[in-house]
mmCIF file of C-alpha atoms in Angstrom:
data_model
loop_
_atom_site.group_PDB
_atom_site.id
_atom_site.type_symbol
_atom_site.label_atom_id
_atom_site.label_comp_id
_atom_site.label_asym_id
_atom_site.label_seq_id
_atom_site.Cartn_x
_atom_site.Cartn_y
_atom_site.Cartn_z
ATOM 1 C CA MET A 1 -75.290 20.424 39.814
ATOM 2 C CA THR A 2 -78.484 20.972 41.757
ATOM 3 C CA CYS A 3 -79.226 20.088 45.335
ATOM 4 C CA GLY A 4 -80.279 16.484 45.302
ATOM 5 C CA ASP A 5 -82.379 15.769 48.300
ATOM 6 C CA GLY A 6 -84.819 14.279 46.098
ATOM 7 C CA GLY A 7 -81.758 14.714 43.894
ATOM 8 C CA ARG A 8 -82.163 11.446 42.170
ATOM 9 C CA GLY A 9 -79.395 12.146 39.742
ATOM 10 C CA THR A 10 -80.141 15.907 39.303
ATOM 11 C CA GLY A 11 -78.399 17.905 39.506
ATOM 12 C CA ARG A 12 -69.237 34.558 64.406
ATOM 13 C CA ARG A 13 -65.258 40.549 74.040
ATOM 14 C CA GLU A 14 -64.665 41.940 70.390
ATOM 15 C CA VAL A 15 -67.559 41.409 68.136
ATOM 16 C CA LEU A 16 -67.426 43.602 65.067
ATOM 17 C CA ARG A 17 -65.556 46.155 67.258
ATOM 18 C CA ALA A 18 -65.156 48.513 64.365
ATOM 19 C CA GLY A 19 -68.409 47.597 62.716
ATOM 20 C CA ALA A 20 -68.083 45.442 59.663
ATOM 21 C CA ALA A 21 -64.350 46.069 59.451
ATOM 22 C CA ALA A 22 -63.884 43.544 62.207
ATOM 23 C CA VAL A 23 -65.898 41.052 60.224
ATOM 24 C CA LEU A 24 -63.398 41.390 57.426
ATOM 25 C CA LEU A 25 -60.559 40.886 59.917
ATOM 26 C CA GLY A 26 -62.179 37.690 61.124
ATOM 27 C CA ALA A 27 -63.386 38.816 64.547
ATOM 28 C CA ALA A 28 -66.929 37.707 64.032
ATOM 29 C CA GLY A 29 -68.344 34.484 63.320
ATOM 30 C CA CYS A 30 -67.031 31.016 63.386
ATOM 31 C CA ALA A 31 -66.076 27.501 63.714
ATOM 32 C CA SER A 32 -64.662 26.608 67.095
ATOM 33 C CA GLY A 33 -63.543 27.803 70.498
ATOM 34 C CA ALA A 34 -66.993 28.773 71.823
ATOM 35 C CA GLU A 35 -67.585 28.908 75.554
ATOM 36 C CA PRO A 36 -69.735 26.138 77.064
ATOM 37 C CA GLN A 37 -73.388 26.559 76.285
ATOM 38 C CA ALA A 38 -76.110 26.913 78.857
ATOM 39 C CA PRO A 39 -78.700 24.130 78.943
ATOM 40 C CA ALA A 40 -81.157 24.441 76.112
ATOM 41 C CA THR A 41 -84.770 25.180 76.773
ATOM 42 C CA SER A 42 -87.605 23.505 74.921
ATOM 43 C CA SER A 43 -87.539 26.234 72.300
ATOM 44 C CA GLY A 44 -83.916 25.590 71.383
ATOM 45 C CA THR A 45 -82.521 28.559 73.326
ATOM 46 C CA ALA A 46 -80.672 28.779 76.632
ATOM 47 C CA ALA A 47 -80.962 31.543 79.217
ATOM 48 C CA THR A 48 -78.536 32.335 82.004
ATOM 49 C CA LYS A 49 -78.029 35.336 84.237
ATOM 50 C CA ALA A 50 -74.604 36.748 83.490
ATOM 51 C CA PRO A 51 -72.321 36.687 86.535
ATOM 52 C CA THR A 52 -71.170 40.123 87.621
ATOM 53 C CA PRO A 53 -67.786 40.031 89.353
ATOM 54 C CA SER A 54 -66.794 43.533 90.420
ATOM 55 C CA VAL A 55 -63.652 45.584 90.086
ATOM 56 C CA ALA A 56 -63.563 48.520 92.523
ATOM 57 C CA GLY A 57 -67.299 48.057 92.977
ATOM 58 C CA THR A 58 -68.113 48.200 89.250
ATOM 59 C CA PRO A 59 -69.875 45.124 87.825
ATOM 60 C CA THR A 60 -68.028 43.518 84.912
ATOM 61 C CA PRO A 61 -70.357 41.667 82.567
ATOM 62 C CA THR A 62 -69.370 38.256 81.230
ATOM 63 C CA LEU A 63 -67.830 38.424 77.783
ATOM 64 C CA LEU A 64 -69.798 36.797 75.012
ATOM 65 C CA PRO A 65 -68.060 33.987 73.126
ATOM 66 C CA ASN A 66 -65.749 35.190 70.353
ATOM 67 C CA PRO A 67 -64.983 32.282 68.010
ATOM 68 C CA PRO A 68 -62.849 32.917 64.918
ATOM 69 C CA LEU A 69 -64.494 33.440 61.575
ATOM 70 C CA TRP A 70 -65.375 30.170 59.860
ATOM 71 C CA GLN A 71 -63.203 29.475 56.841
ATOM 72 C CA PRO A 72 -63.608 26.885 54.087
ATOM 73 C CA GLY A 73 -61.128 24.043 54.293
ATOM 74 C CA PRO A 74 -59.562 21.729 51.748
ATOM 75 C CA GLY A 75 -61.787 20.088 49.188
ATOM 76 C CA GLU A 76 -64.331 22.873 48.836
ATOM 77 C CA ILE A 77 -65.937 23.693 45.506
ATOM 78 C CA GLN A 78 -66.043 27.481 44.935
ATOM 79 C CA PRO A 79 -64.815 28.202 48.506
ATOM 80 C CA ASP A 80 -65.224 31.982 48.201
ATOM 81 C CA VAL A 81 -68.949 31.523 47.619
ATOM 82 C CA LYS A 82 -69.227 30.036 51.101
ATOM 83 C CA ARG A 83 -66.877 32.659 52.552
ATOM 84 C CA ARG A 84 -69.051 35.423 51.110
ATOM 85 C CA ALA A 85 -72.196 33.971 52.691
ATOM 86 C CA VAL A 86 -70.500 33.489 56.070
ATOM 87 C CA GLU A 87 -69.166 37.058 56.144
ATOM 88 C CA LEU A 88 -72.650 38.423 55.637
ATOM 89 C CA VAL A 89 -74.275 36.233 58.278
ATOM 90 C CA ALA A 90 -71.525 37.172 60.768
ATOM 91 C CA ALA A 91 -72.090 40.871 60.040
ATOM 92 C CA LEU A 92 -75.809 40.509 60.674
ATOM 93 C CA GLY A 93 -75.732 38.158 63.663
ATOM 94 C CA ALA A 94 -73.037 39.734 65.834
ATOM 95 C CA TRP A 95 -72.602 43.262 67.166
ATOM 96 C CA PRO A 96 -70.849 45.020 70.058
ATOM 97 C CA PRO A 97 -72.609 47.160 72.686
ATOM 98 C CA GLY A 98 -74.070 50.096 70.815
ATOM 99 C CA GLY A 99 -74.261 48.179 67.533
ATOM 100 C CA ARG A 100 -77.869 46.999 67.631
ATOM 101 C CA GLY A 101 -80.526 48.082 65.186
ATOM 102 C CA THR A 102 -81.198 48.000 61.493
ATOM 103 C CA GLU A 103 -79.189 51.077 60.561
ATOM 104 C CA ALA A 104 -76.053 49.725 62.242
ATOM 105 C CA ALA A 105 -76.602 46.375 60.527
ATOM 106 C CA ARG A 106 -77.003 48.082 57.163
ATOM 107 C CA ALA A 107 -73.684 49.856 57.676
ATOM 108 C CA ARG A 108 -71.939 46.559 58.435
ATOM 109 C CA VAL A 109 -73.419 44.980 55.324
ATOM 110 C CA ALA A 110 -72.450 47.957 53.154
ATOM 111 C CA ALA A 111 -68.872 47.662 54.430
ATOM 112 C CA LEU A 112 -68.790 44.216 52.840
ATOM 113 C CA GLY A 113 -69.696 45.714 49.470
ATOM 114 C CA LEU A 114 -73.166 44.179 49.591
ATOM 115 C CA PRO A 115 -76.607 45.830 49.345
ATOM 116 C CA PRO A 116 -77.485 47.347 52.754
ATOM 117 C CA GLY A 117 -81.109 46.267 52.292
ATOM 118 C CA LEU A 118 -80.054 42.670 52.976
ATOM 119 C CA ALA A 119 -80.102 43.674 56.667
ATOM 120 C CA ASP A 120 -83.881 43.921 56.398
ATOM 121 C CA GLN A 121 -83.989 40.162 55.766
ATOM 122 C CA ALA A 122 -82.033 39.178 58.909
ATOM 123 C CA GLY A 123 -85.144 37.994 60.784
ATOM 124 C CA PRO A 124 -84.174 35.888 63.836
ATOM 125 C CA LEU A 125 -80.508 36.824 63.332
ATOM 126 C CA ALA A 126 -81.328 40.315 64.623
ATOM 127 C CA PRO A 127 -83.213 40.047 67.927
ATOM 128 C CA ALA A 128 -83.729 43.077 70.163
ATOM 129 C CA ALA A 129 -80.532 42.588 72.174
ATOM 130 C CA THR A 130 -77.882 45.000 73.391
ATOM 131 C CA GLU A 131 -75.030 42.786 72.180
ATOM 132 C CA ALA A 132 -74.628 39.573 70.201
ATOM 133 C CA GLY A 133 -71.990 36.971 69.415
ATOM 134 C CA LEU A 134 -72.101 34.387 66.662
ATOM 135 C CA GLU A 135 -70.476 31.090 65.753
ATOM 136 C CA VAL A 136 -70.845 29.560 62.330
ATOM 137 C CA ILE A 137 -70.787 25.835 62.954
ATOM 138 C CA ASP A 138 -70.733 24.867 59.301
ATOM 139 C CA ALA A 139 -71.531 26.234 55.864
ATOM 140 C CA GLN A 140 -72.796 23.720 53.354
ATOM 141 C CA TYR A 141 -74.312 23.988 49.968
ATOM 142 C CA GLY A 142 -78.045 23.889 49.515
ATOM 143 C CA GLY A 143 -77.235 24.029 45.811
ATOM 144 C CA ILE A 144 -74.447 25.125 43.489
ATOM 145 C CA LEU A 145 -74.940 25.816 39.786
ATOM 146 C CA ALA A 146 -72.828 27.654 37.249
ATOM 147 C CA ASP A 147 -74.310 31.070 38.009
ATOM 148 C CA SER A 148 -76.259 30.694 41.256
ATOM 149 C CA ALA A 149 -75.874 29.091 44.669
ATOM 150 C CA SER A 150 -77.543 28.443 48.008
ATOM 151 C CA VAL A 151 -75.262 28.315 51.056
ATOM 152 C CA LEU A 152 -76.782 27.027 54.298
ATOM 153 C CA VAL A 153 -74.974 28.859 57.115
ATOM 154 C CA VAL A 154 -75.508 26.897 60.332
ATOM 155 C CA CYS A 155 -75.254 29.269 63.322
ATOM 156 C CA ARG A 156 -75.075 29.369 67.087
ATOM 157 C CA GLN A 157 -75.799 32.807 68.595
ATOM 158 C CA TRP A 158 -75.502 34.422 72.040
ATOM 159 C CA THR A 159 -77.370 37.637 72.881
ATOM 160 C CA ARG A 160 -77.325 39.891 75.934
ATOM 161 C CA ASP A 161 -80.620 41.348 77.121
ATOM 162 C CA ALA A 162 -80.999 44.758 78.730
ATOM 163 C CA ASP A 163 -81.006 43.125 82.206
ATOM 164 C CA GLY A 164 -77.624 41.489 81.513
ATOM 165 C CA SER A 165 -78.866 37.939 80.982
ATOM 166 C CA VAL A 166 -77.261 35.965 78.171
ATOM 167 C CA VAL A 167 -79.460 33.869 75.923
ATOM 168 C CA GLY A 168 -78.103 31.182 73.632
ATOM 169 C CA GLY A 169 -79.819 30.008 70.487
ATOM 170 C CA GLY A 170 -79.218 30.066 66.774
ATOM 171 C CA THR A 171 -80.633 29.499 63.337
ATOM 172 C CA THR A 172 -79.663 28.258 59.895
ATOM 173 C CA VAL A 173 -79.680 30.793 57.071
ATOM 174 C CA ASP A 174 -80.222 29.950 53.416
ATOM 175 C CA VAL A 175 -78.040 32.556 51.673
ATOM 176 C CA ARG A 176 -78.704 32.952 47.959
ATOM 177 C CA LEU A 177 -75.931 34.157 45.665
ATOM 178 C CA SER A 178 -75.350 34.830 41.985
ATOM 179 C CA ARG A 179 -72.126 34.879 40.023
ATOM 180 C CA ALA A 180 -70.473 38.301 39.778
ATOM 181 C CA GLU A 181 -66.976 39.746 39.576
ATOM 182 C CA PRO A 182 -64.773 40.058 41.500
ATOM 183 C CA ARG A 183 -66.876 38.107 44.029
ATOM 184 C CA TRP A 184 -70.273 36.459 43.967
ATOM 185 C CA ALA A 185 -73.162 38.717 45.016
ATOM 186 C CA VAL A 186 -75.701 37.897 47.730
ATOM 187 C CA THR A 187 -79.226 38.287 46.406
ATOM 188 C CA ALA A 188 -81.408 37.129 49.328
ATOM 189 C CA LEU A 189 -81.488 35.644 52.827
ATOM 190 C CA HIS A 190 -83.925 33.057 54.149
ATOM 191 C CA PRO A 191 -83.296 32.454 57.885
ATOM 192 C CA GLY A 192 -84.898 29.342 59.298
ATOM 193 C CA GLU A 193 -87.567 29.651 61.971
ATOM 194 C CA PRO A 194 -88.271 26.204 63.472
ATOM 195 C CA GLY A 195 -91.271 27.329 65.505
ATOM 196 C CA PRO A 196 -92.272 26.483 69.077
ATOM 197 C CA ALA A 197 -91.556 23.179 70.751
ATOM 198 C CA ALA A 198 -94.262 20.569 71.039
ATOM 199 C CA ALA A 199 -95.768 19.984 74.473
ATOM 200 C CA SER A 200 -93.566 16.911 74.897
ATOM 201 C CA PRO A 201 -91.099 15.269 72.486
ATOM 202 C CA ALA A 202 -91.745 11.860 71.006
ATOM 203 C CA PRO A 203 -89.686 9.109 72.695
ATOM 204 C CA ALA A 204 -87.326 8.752 69.723
ATOM 205 C CA VAL A 205 -86.813 12.522 69.584
ATOM 206 C CA ALA A 206 -86.034 12.604 73.321
ATOM 207 C CA ARG A 207 -83.455 9.867 72.779
ATOM 208 C CA VAL A 208 -81.842 11.765 69.905
ATOM 209 C CA LEU A 209 -81.663 14.971 71.961
ATOM 210 C CA ALA A 210 -79.950 13.034 74.778
ATOM 211 C CA GLU A 211 -77.613 10.997 72.557
ATOM 212 C CA PRO A 212 -73.978 12.225 72.863
ATOM 213 C CA ARG A 213 -73.045 10.611 69.541
ATOM 214 C CA ILE A 214 -75.500 12.862 67.689
ATOM 215 C CA GLU A 215 -74.404 16.510 67.457
ATOM 216 C CA LEU A 216 -77.253 18.881 66.651
ATOM 217 C CA PRO A 217 -76.977 22.606 65.903
ATOM 218 C CA PRO A 218 -79.649 24.865 67.451
ATOM 219 C CA ALA A 219 -82.036 24.966 64.490
ATOM 220 C CA ALA A 220 -81.915 21.200 63.927
ATOM 221 C CA ALA A 221 -82.570 20.500 67.622
ATOM 222 C CA ALA A 222 -85.480 22.938 67.544
ATOM 223 C CA ASP A 223 -86.844 21.218 64.437
ATOM 224 C CA LEU A 224 -86.943 17.939 66.317
ATOM 225 C CA ARG A 225 -88.557 19.547 69.378
ATOM 226 C CA SER A 226 -91.196 21.136 67.189
ATOM 227 C CA GLY A 227 -92.770 17.792 66.358
ATOM 228 C CA ALA A 228 -92.727 18.665 62.635
ATOM 229 C CA VAL A 229 -90.234 15.936 61.722
ATOM 230 C CA HIS A 230 -91.245 12.510 60.472
ATOM 231 C CA ASP A 231 -90.558 9.548 62.766
ATOM 232 C CA SER A 232 -88.171 8.073 60.187
ATOM 233 C CA VAL A 233 -85.646 10.876 60.831
ATOM 234 C CA PRO A 234 -84.934 10.307 64.565
ATOM 235 C CA ALA A 235 -85.156 6.546 64.034
ATOM 236 C CA ALA A 236 -82.416 6.650 61.387
ATOM 237 C CA MET A 237 -80.281 9.043 63.455
ATOM 238 C CA LEU A 238 -80.405 6.630 66.396
ATOM 239 C CA ARG A 239 -79.547 3.648 64.236
ATOM 240 C CA LEU A 240 -76.579 5.444 62.649
ATOM 241 C CA ALA A 241 -75.380 6.633 66.084
ATOM 242 C CA GLY A 242 -74.625 3.000 66.899
ATOM 243 C CA PRO A 243 -71.593 2.575 64.646
ATOM 244 C CA TYR A 244 -70.865 6.294 64.093
ATOM 245 C CA SER A 245 -70.834 9.668 65.746
ATOM 246 C CA LEU A 246 -72.587 12.141 63.464
ATOM 247 C CA SER A 247 -72.691 15.926 63.258
ATOM 248 C CA VAL A 248 -75.973 17.050 61.750
ATOM 249 C CA SER A 249 -76.112 20.312 59.822
ATOM 250 C CA VAL A 250 -79.694 20.675 58.615
ATOM 251 C CA VAL A 251 -82.983 18.931 59.318
ATOM 252 C CA ARG A 252 -85.973 20.991 58.238
ATOM 253 C CA SER A 253 -85.709 24.754 58.750
ATOM 254 C CA GLY A 254 -83.254 26.844 56.769
ATOM 255 C CA HIS A 255 -83.274 24.534 53.766
ATOM 256 C CA PRO A 256 -84.616 25.604 50.343
ATOM 257 C CA LEU A 257 -88.244 24.669 49.832
ATOM 258 C CA ASP A 258 -87.473 23.130 46.458
ATOM 259 C CA VAL A 259 -84.513 21.100 45.305
ATOM 260 C CA PHE A 260 -82.207 23.917 44.211
ATOM 261 C CA GLY A 261 -82.595 24.825 40.562
ATOM 262 C CA THR A 262 -85.851 22.889 40.193
ATOM 263 C CA THR A 263 -89.515 23.178 41.096
ATOM 264 C CA ARG A 264 -89.460 19.796 42.831
ATOM 265 C CA PRO A 265 -90.241 19.973 46.578
ATOM 266 C CA SER A 266 -87.332 19.118 48.843
ATOM 267 C CA ASP A 267 -87.774 16.442 51.496
ATOM 268 C CA HIS A 268 -86.208 18.726 54.156
ATOM 269 C CA PRO A 269 -89.029 21.285 54.666
ATOM 270 C CA LEU A 270 -91.431 18.356 54.792
ATOM 271 C CA GLY A 271 -89.528 17.002 57.815
ATOM 272 C CA ARG A 272 -88.367 13.926 55.934
ATOM 273 C CA ALA A 273 -84.593 14.420 55.650
ATOM 274 C CA PHE A 274 -81.421 15.383 57.482
ATOM 275 C CA ASP A 275 -77.887 16.256 56.398
ATOM 276 C CA VAL A 276 -74.630 15.171 58.070
ATOM 277 C CA TRP A 277 -71.478 17.256 57.623
ATOM 278 C CA ARG A 278 -69.112 15.297 59.877
ATOM 279 C CA ILE A 279 -68.766 11.561 60.579
ATOM 280 C CA ASP A 280 -66.671 10.299 63.493
ATOM 281 C CA GLY A 281 -65.235 13.787 63.805
ATOM 282 C CA ARG A 282 -64.128 13.840 60.154
ATOM 283 C CA ALA A 283 -65.584 16.465 57.839
ATOM 284 C CA VAL A 284 -67.235 14.925 54.781
ATOM 285 C CA VAL A 285 -65.728 17.649 52.562
ATOM 286 C CA ASP A 286 -62.148 17.030 53.748
ATOM 287 C CA PRO A 287 -60.142 15.016 51.203
ATOM 288 C CA ALA A 288 -58.276 13.446 54.143
ATOM 289 C CA THR A 289 -61.493 11.812 55.378
ATOM 290 C CA PRO A 290 -61.416 8.191 54.203
ATOM 291 C CA ARG A 291 -63.813 7.683 51.333
ATOM 292 C CA GLN A 292 -64.484 4.217 52.726
ATOM 293 C CA LEU A 293 -65.887 5.836 55.900
ATOM 294 C CA VAL A 294 -68.210 8.060 53.882
ATOM 295 C CA GLU A 295 -69.321 5.214 51.626
ATOM 296 C CA SER A 296 -69.976 2.958 54.615
ATOM 297 C CA PHE A 297 -72.065 5.691 56.234
ATOM 298 C CA MET A 298 -74.053 6.221 53.043
ATOM 299 C CA ARG A 299 -74.773 2.516 52.706
ATOM 300 C CA ASP A 300 -75.817 2.282 56.356
ATOM 301 C CA ALA A 301 -78.092 5.309 55.893
ATOM 302 C CA ALA A 302 -79.822 3.426 53.109
ATOM 303 C CA ALA A 303 -80.089 0.355 55.340
ATOM 304 C CA ALA A 304 -81.682 2.623 57.988
ATOM 305 C CA GLY A 305 -84.548 3.299 55.598
ATOM 306 C CA SER A 306 -83.422 6.165 53.374
ATOM 307 C CA TYR A 307 -84.633 5.933 49.811
ATOM 308 C CA ASN A 308 -82.370 8.768 48.654
ATOM 309 C CA VAL A 309 -78.794 9.057 49.925
ATOM 310 C CA GLY A 310 -76.499 11.702 48.468
ATOM 311 C CA GLY A 311 -72.841 12.425 49.148
ATOM 312 C CA PRO A 312 -69.398 12.872 47.599
ATOM 313 C CA VAL A 313 -69.002 9.207 46.719
ATOM 314 C CA ALA A 314 -70.526 7.531 43.672
ATOM 315 C CA ILE A 315 -72.164 4.298 44.800
ATOM 316 C CA GLU A 316 -73.993 1.811 42.664
ATOM 317 C CA GLY A 317 -77.420 1.056 43.981
ATOM 318 C CA VAL A 318 -80.920 0.105 43.100
ATOM 319 C CA GLY A 319 -83.029 2.708 41.296
ATOM 320 C CA ASN A 320 -81.108 5.907 42.075
ATOM 321 C CA GLN A 321 -81.026 5.195 45.808
ATOM 322 C CA PHE A 322 -77.549 6.778 45.879
ATOM 323 C CA PHE A 323 -76.419 9.920 44.066
ATOM 324 C CA THR A 324 -73.527 12.345 44.012
ATOM 325 C CA ASP A 325 -73.091 15.868 42.640
ATOM 326 C CA ASP A 326 -71.249 19.095 43.420
ATOM 327 C CA THR A 327 -73.817 20.143 46.020
ATOM 328 C CA HIS A 328 -73.264 16.998 48.040
ATOM 329 C CA HIS A 329 -69.461 17.002 48.048
ATOM 330 C CA ASP A 330 -69.649 18.590 51.534
ATOM 331 C CA HIS A 331 -72.326 16.541 53.296
ATOM 332 C CA VAL A 332 -74.380 13.366 53.235
ATOM 333 C CA HIS A 333 -78.076 13.786 52.556
ATOM 334 C CA VAL A 334 -80.422 11.203 54.092
ATOM 335 C CA GLY A 335 -83.989 11.432 52.778
ATOM 336 C CA PHE A 336 -87.207 9.509 53.359
ATOM 337 C CA ASP A 337 -90.359 9.160 51.306
ATOM 338 C CA SER A 338 -92.633 8.615 54.305
#
């Protein structure tokens, strides 16, 4: 089925220590165990000067976070498609000292059996840093069809500058794949670039950014700070954060421009939608998450003003207000028409 925002029934100190071999061993990339983040700046990044304790007078730089490689859990559709996308993003977004640069990135990609030229599409995943660490927070579908897919790899990244300072940030990468044997092939990368922060956030945006019951990955937080998100989005987030805690995956950047598999514009790039991958600490994709919790959240999203709510639960509603398909088995889409 196609991605249905507007779907209306349609349907991660060892970082790559041995180059891409460490990616394959699971040293780069993933889901939990990251060190505490530094406070975010208005651009969605955080900068700190790395402490330099000394041993026999030699400064020892702080290790970058080294979370395990994200892995798909129970309930996933075509789990290796997501795994393939995550492996590539981890290979591009993390490198040890001495591993910076396009040629090194191409070698890591080639070690995965993928076209080395994909490294040329890394964009914000490959800043000019001496070292980088990566965490994949979540990987959700932007679309899954019989022979093609979009996987949205939601990342947090730490980079070390030449002066030793560590900067935290991240992006969301739309990874495009096509069916192949023995594994799906990656055909393109589209990293999100939220843009600069507005001079000052709108009051509702400031409340969302300060709300502990709303978990935002770096790109989504930067989307809100940019001022390019419709007022309906933070308003609905705040209303839903009353009865629920919600982990947002995608707001605007990093999402396909069109509903996957169609020529219909998606509500996400227009700043009129957000996706939630976890509710009250329970992953939407996990079969152990009560369906009643997901259905209640979907109904409350509609009550918060969404005209188009998609998820893994089939709900009867007025005029296609609710929808379900394979793409939305792993998240709840909340879209707005104004």
